[in-house]
Coordinates of C-alpha atoms and ligand atoms in Angstrom, one line a residue:
M26 CA -0.1 -0.1 -0.3
S27 CA 2.6 2.3 1.1
A28 CA 5.0 1.5 -2.3
F29 CA 1.9 1.9 -4.3
L30 CA 1.1 5.3 -2.5
F31 CA 4.9 6.1 -3.1
A32 CA 4.4 5.2 -6.7
V33 CA 1.4 7.4 -7.3
T34 CA 3.2 10.4 -5.7
T35 CA 6.2 10.2 -7.6
V36 CA 4.3 9.9 -11.0
V37 CA 2.2 12.8 -10.2
A38 CA 5.0 14.8 -9.2
T39 CA 6.9 13.7 -12.3
T40 CA 4.1 14.4 -14.3
L41 CA 3.6 17.9 -12.9
A42 CA 7.3 18.9 -13.6
R43 CA 7.4 17.8 -16.9
T44 CA 3.9 19.6 -18.0
S45 CA 4.2 22.6 -16.1
G46 CA 7.8 23.0 -16.2
A47 CA 10.2 25.4 -14.2
D48 CA 10.5 27.5 -17.4
N49 CA 7.1 29.5 -16.3
K50 CA 7.7 33.1 -17.1
S51 CA 6.7 34.9 -13.7
N52 CA 6.2 38.5 -13.6
D53 CA 9.7 40.0 -12.8
S54 CA 8.7 43.7 -12.0
D55 CA 8.6 43.1 -8.3
R56 CA 11.4 40.9 -8.3
S57 CA 13.4 41.0 -5.1
V58 CA 16.1 43.3 -4.5
E59 CA 19.4 42.9 -2.6
G60 CA 18.6 39.5 -1.3
T61 CA 15.4 40.6 0.2
I62 CA 13.3 37.4 0.1
R63 CA 9.4 38.1 -0.4
Y64 CA 8.2 34.5 -1.2
D65 CA 5.0 34.1 -3.2
D66 CA 3.5 30.8 -2.7
S67 CA 0.5 31.6 -4.4
D68 CA 0.6 29.0 -7.2
R69 CA 1.4 25.8 -5.7
S70 CA 1.6 23.8 -8.9
V71 CA 4.4 25.8 -10.4
E72 CA 6.3 25.7 -6.9
G73 CA 6.1 22.1 -7.0
S74 CA 7.4 21.7 -10.6
I75 CA 10.1 24.1 -9.8
R76 CA 11.1 22.2 -6.3
Y77 CA 11.3 18.9 -8.3
D78 CA 13.4 20.3 -10.8
L79 CA 15.8 21.8 -8.3
S80 CA 15.8 18.3 -6.2
V81 CA 16.6 16.5 -9.5
A82 CA 19.7 19.1 -10.2
H83 CA 21.3 18.8 -6.7
K84 CA 20.9 15.0 -7.3
A85 CA 22.2 14.8 -10.7
C86 CA 25.0 17.2 -9.8
N87 CA 25.8 14.7 -7.0
Y88 CA 25.4 11.6 -9.8
F89 CA 27.9 13.3 -12.2
G90 CA 30.6 14.5 -9.4
M91 CA 29.8 18.0 -9.8
D92 CA 28.9 19.0 -6.0
E93 CA 31.1 19.7 -3.4
L94 CA 29.8 18.5 0.1
V95 CA 27.4 20.5 1.1
W96 CA 28.5 23.8 -0.6
N97 CA 27.3 25.6 -3.4
H98 CA 23.9 26.4 -4.6
I99 CA 21.1 26.3 -7.1
S100 CA 18.4 28.6 -7.0
A101 CA 14.8 29.2 -9.5
R102 CA 13.0 32.6 -9.5
H103 CA 9.6 32.0 -7.9
G104 CA 7.0 34.7 -7.5
S105 CA 8.8 37.8 -6.6
G106 CA 11.9 35.7 -4.8
W107 CA 13.5 32.5 -5.5
L108 CA 14.1 28.9 -4.0
I109 CA 17.4 27.8 -3.4
T110 CA 19.9 25.2 -1.6
P111 CA 19.0 24.5 1.9
G112 CA 22.7 23.9 2.8
R113 CA 24.1 22.0 5.4
R114 CA 23.0 18.7 3.5
M115 CA 24.7 16.3 1.0
W116 CA 23.4 17.0 -2.8
D117 CA 22.1 13.4 -3.1
A118 CA 19.7 13.9 -0.2
I119 CA 18.1 17.3 -1.2
E120 CA 14.3 16.4 -1.6
P121 CA 11.9 18.9 -3.2
S122 CA 10.7 19.6 0.3
D123 CA 14.0 20.6 1.4
I124 CA 14.6 23.5 -1.0
V125 CA 14.2 26.7 1.1
S126 CA 12.9 30.1 0.0
A127 CA 15.9 32.0 1.6
S128 CA 19.6 30.8 2.0
D129 CA 21.2 31.0 5.2
N130 CA 24.1 31.5 3.4
C131 CA 25.1 35.0 2.7
T132 CA 27.4 34.0 0.2
A133 CA 24.6 32.6 -2.1
D134 CA 22.5 35.6 -1.4
I135 CA 25.0 38.1 -2.8
I136 CA 26.1 36.0 -6.1
H137 CA 22.4 34.9 -6.8
S138 CA 20.6 38.1 -6.0
A139 CA 23.1 40.2 -8.1
V140 CA 22.7 38.1 -11.1
Y141 CA 18.6 37.9 -11.0
K142 CA 18.8 41.9 -10.4
V143 CA 20.4 42.5 -13.6
R144 CA 19.2 39.9 -15.7
P145 CA 15.4 39.8 -15.8
D146 CA 15.7 37.3 -18.1
V147 CA 17.4 34.7 -16.0
K148 CA 15.1 32.1 -14.0
A149 CA 17.6 29.8 -12.4
I150 CA 21.4 30.1 -11.4
I151 CA 23.7 27.1 -10.7
H152 CA 26.9 27.8 -8.7
L153 CA 29.4 25.4 -8.7
H154 CA 33.4 24.7 -8.0
T155 CA 33.4 21.5 -10.3
K156 CA 37.4 20.3 -10.5
Y157 CA 37.8 21.0 -14.3
A158 CA 36.1 24.5 -14.3
A159 CA 38.2 25.4 -11.0
A160 CA 41.2 24.4 -12.9
V161 CA 40.5 26.6 -15.9
C162 CA 39.5 29.3 -13.4
C163 CA 43.3 29.4 -12.5
I164 CA 44.5 30.0 -15.8
E165 CA 45.5 33.1 -17.5
G166 CA 42.9 33.8 -20.4
G167 CA 40.2 31.7 -18.5
F168 CA 37.9 29.7 -20.8
I169 CA 38.8 28.8 -24.4
P170 CA 35.6 27.4 -26.4
L171 CA 37.2 24.5 -28.2
T172 CA 34.6 21.9 -29.2
Q173 CA 30.9 21.6 -30.4
D174 CA 30.0 21.4 -26.6
G175 CA 32.2 24.6 -25.5
S176 CA 30.3 26.7 -28.7
F177 CA 27.5 26.9 -26.0
F178 CA 29.4 29.6 -24.5
F179 CA 31.3 31.4 -27.2
N180 CA 31.3 34.9 -26.6
K181 CA 29.0 34.1 -23.7
V182 CA 31.4 34.2 -20.6
A183 CA 31.5 37.1 -18.1
T184 CA 34.4 37.4 -15.7
H185 CA 34.3 38.5 -12.2
E186 CA 37.6 38.4 -10.1
W187 CA 37.7 36.7 -6.8
E188 CA 37.3 38.9 -3.8
G189 CA 37.8 36.2 -1.0
V190 CA 34.4 34.7 0.3
S191 CA 31.7 36.9 -0.8
D192 CA 30.2 38.4 2.3
D193 CA 30.5 42.1 1.3
P194 CA 27.1 43.4 -0.2
G195 CA 29.3 45.8 -2.3
E196 CA 30.4 42.9 -4.5
G197 CA 26.8 42.4 -5.8
E198 CA 26.9 45.7 -7.5
R199 CA 30.6 44.6 -9.0
I200 CA 29.1 41.2 -10.0
G201 CA 25.9 42.9 -11.8
K202 CA 28.4 45.1 -13.7
A203 CA 30.6 42.2 -14.7
V204 CA 27.4 40.3 -15.9
L205 CA 26.0 43.3 -17.6
S206 CA 29.3 44.0 -19.6
I207 CA 29.0 40.7 -21.9
P208 CA 25.3 41.0 -23.4
D209 CA 23.7 37.5 -23.0
C210 CA 26.2 35.9 -21.1
N211 CA 25.0 32.6 -19.6
I212 CA 28.4 31.9 -17.6
L213 CA 30.2 33.9 -14.7
L214 CA 33.7 32.5 -14.5
M215 CA 35.1 33.4 -11.2
P216 CA 38.7 33.0 -11.1
N217 CA 40.3 31.2 -8.3
H218 CA 37.0 30.5 -7.1
G219 CA 34.5 28.6 -9.6
F220 CA 31.6 29.8 -12.1
C221 CA 27.8 30.3 -12.3
T222 CA 25.5 29.1 -15.4
F223 CA 22.2 31.1 -15.7
A224 CA 19.3 30.0 -18.1
T225 CA 15.7 30.4 -18.4
S226 CA 14.9 27.4 -16.3
V227 CA 16.5 24.9 -14.0
K228 CA 16.8 22.1 -16.7
E229 CA 18.6 24.8 -19.0
A230 CA 21.3 25.6 -16.3
F231 CA 22.1 22.3 -15.2
I232 CA 22.7 21.1 -18.8
Q233 CA 24.8 24.1 -19.7
A234 CA 26.7 23.2 -16.3
F235 CA 27.3 19.8 -17.4
Y236 CA 28.7 20.7 -20.7
F237 CA 30.6 23.8 -19.5
E238 CA 32.5 21.2 -17.1
K239 CA 33.1 18.8 -19.9
A240 CA 34.2 21.8 -22.1
C241 CA 36.9 22.6 -19.6
E242 CA 37.7 19.2 -18.9
T243 CA 38.8 19.1 -22.6
Q244 CA 40.9 22.4 -22.3
Q245 CA 42.5 21.1 -19.4
N246 CA 43.2 17.9 -21.2
S247 CA 44.7 19.8 -24.0
T248 CA 47.0 22.2 -22.0
G249 CA 50.4 22.2 -23.1
K250 CA 49.7 20.8 -26.7
K251 CA 49.1 23.1 -30.0
L252 CA 45.4 24.1 -30.0
L253 CA 43.1 23.6 -33.0
V254 CA 41.0 26.7 -32.2
P255 CA 38.1 26.7 -34.5
P256 CA 37.4 29.6 -37.0
A257 CA 34.9 32.4 -35.1
E258 CA 32.3 32.0 -37.7
I259 CA 31.8 28.1 -37.4
M260 CA 31.7 28.4 -33.5
K261 CA 29.0 31.4 -33.8
K262 CA 27.2 29.1 -36.2
S263 CA 27.2 26.2 -33.6
E264 CA 26.4 28.6 -30.9
R265 CA 23.1 29.6 -32.7
Q266 CA 22.3 26.2 -34.0
N267 CA 22.7 25.0 -30.1
Y268 CA 20.3 27.6 -28.8
S269 CA 17.5 26.9 -31.6
D270 CA 14.4 25.0 -30.0
V271 CA 15.6 21.6 -30.8
F272 CA 18.9 21.6 -29.4
R273 CA 18.2 24.5 -26.6
P274 CA 20.2 22.9 -23.3
G275 CA 17.9 20.7 -21.4
E276 CA 15.0 20.1 -24.2
C277 CA 16.5 16.9 -25.5
E278 CA 18.5 15.7 -22.2
W279 CA 16.5 16.6 -19.1
D280 CA 13.5 14.1 -19.2
A281 CA 16.3 11.4 -19.2
V282 CA 18.2 12.9 -16.2
C283 CA 14.7 12.7 -14.6
D284 CA 14.2 9.3 -15.4
L285 CA 17.9 8.4 -14.3
I286 CA 17.7 10.2 -10.9
E287 CA 14.2 8.9 -10.2
R288 CA 16.1 5.1 -10.9
K289 CA 19.2 6.2 -8.7
Y290 CA 18.1 7.9 -5.9
G291 CA 14.1 8.5 -6.3
V292 CA 12.8 11.8 -5.9
G293 CA 10.5 13.1 -3.1
R294 CA 10.6 10.6 -0.5
Ligands
NAG1437 C1 3.3 31.2 -13.7 O1 3.9 31.7 -12.8 C2 3.0 32.7 -12.3 C3 3.1 33.1 -10.8 O2 3.7 32.2 -10.4 C4 1.2 32.2 -12.5 O3 0.2 33.1 -12.1 C5 1.2 31.4 -13.6 O4 -0.1 30.9 -13.9 C6 2.0 30.7 -14.1 N1 1.9 30.2 -15.8 C7 2.1 29.0 -16.1 C8 1.9 29.1 -17.5 O5 2.1 27.7 -15.4
NAG1438 C1 3.7 42.7 -14.2 O1 3.3 43.6 -13.5 C2 3.3 44.9 -13.3 C3 2.6 45.3 -12.1 O2 2.1 44.4 -11.2 C4 2.4 45.3 -14.5 O3 2.2 46.6 -14.8 C5 3.0 44.5 -16.0 O4 2.2 44.6 -16.6 C6 3.0 42.9 -15.5 N1 3.7 42.3 -16.7 C7 3.2 41.4 -17.1 C8 4.4 40.7 -18.4 O5 2.6 40.4 -16.6
NAG1439 C1 28.5 29.9 2.1 O1 28.6 28.9 0.8 C2 30.0 29.0 0.3 C3 30.4 27.8 -0.7 O2 29.2 28.2 -1.6 C4 30.9 28.9 1.4 O3 32.4 29.1 1.0 C5 30.6 29.9 2.7 O4 31.7 29.6 3.6 C6 29.4 29.6 3.2 N1 28.8 30.7 4.3 C7 28.4 30.5 5.3 C8 28.6 31.7 6.0 O5 27.9 29.4 5.5
NAG1440 C1 41.0 14.1 -19.0 O1 42.0 13.5 -18.7 C2 41.7 12.2 -17.6 C3 43.1 12.1 -16.7 O2 44.1 11.7 -17.4 C4 41.1 11.2 -18.4 O3 40.5 10.5 -17.1 C5 39.5 12.0 -18.8 O4 39.0 10.8 -19.6 C6 40.1 13.0 -19.7 N1 38.9 13.5 -20.3 C7 38.8 14.0 -21.5 C8 37.9 14.5 -22.0 O5 39.6 13.8 -22.4
NAG1441 C1 20.6 32.2 -25.4 C2 21.1 32.4 -27.0 O1 22.4 32.6 -27.3 N1 20.3 32.6 -27.7 C3 20.6 32.6 -29.5 C4 20.4 31.4 -30.0 O2 20.3 31.5 -31.1 C5 19.2 32.2 -31.6 C6 18.7 32.1 -33.1 O3 19.9 32.4 -33.9 C7 19.4 33.7 -31.1 O4 18.3 34.4 -31.6 C8 19.5 33.6 -30.1 O5 20.0 34.8 -29.2

């Protein structure tokens, strides 16, 4: 009986997540400023689908080795604020109900609120310290897109120099300036620290982070060799193709990632 109930709950949660999706374009005009969370829980079904996607994204980071113990954050706008990683919990154990509407971590508030403030189009942010991206963060010149996977980020990388652990609210303004300096950027590279990807949905932000880490791995493994850097016009063409409706990050991958995570970890227990 309880197994039956669990199965029903899982199916309902999964269907909800996949039909209503987290790409919901909520009204941004009253979005929170400077980390002030005014949580709008008026739409339960939208909230449920965002929580589901956030839980899957945390568990998928754990599955693919992209997490770092209890640190780092994934967030998604909801209502006039955003939902975010609870902290103090391993990412394979983050369930939809564990996601919080305000972080107890000031670092996350500064970085995430800075990006949401200057980019109304951004609905989800992932901040990670994955190993290959962290290595690329420590190389002069930073990220070099070399492959088809890397073309997602061609001319889309903003940079914000490390200021130590982010606890100075003034840093938010500097992060905002960095993000605005590269039109349509989808990566904030944080030298000697890590990176953020930002996107129109949780699934898109996760898939971007996956490909960014992979592109950094390719770059790192090519270090010290003579690089074949593709012509800019080919990268530009590939970038546009990658962002067409069919290949938009997450479009083809996300349901399969959800299936994988349901099989390996389960969601919603
Ligand atoms: C999107 O979210 C807003 C606010 O949460 C809600 O009013 C609206 O109905 C949602 N739209 C869809 C298509 O789910
Ligand atoms: C968003 O809300 C503001 C004020 O609440 C309203 O003026 C505006 O038309 C709304 N925009 C959309 C796209 O719903
Ligand atoms: C917040 O999280 C970051 C990692 O994302 C960590 O470096 C920092 O120490 C945390 N700060 C607090 C106050 O918990
Ligand atoms: C990069 O190098 C590591 C260590 O040699 C290897 O395990 C990994 O498969 C390589 N990755 C790529 C994308 O070449
Ligand atoms: C996010 C992004 O870069 N989107 C681009 C993808 O390609 C389309 C079509 O060429 C562009 O209009 C978008 O700006």
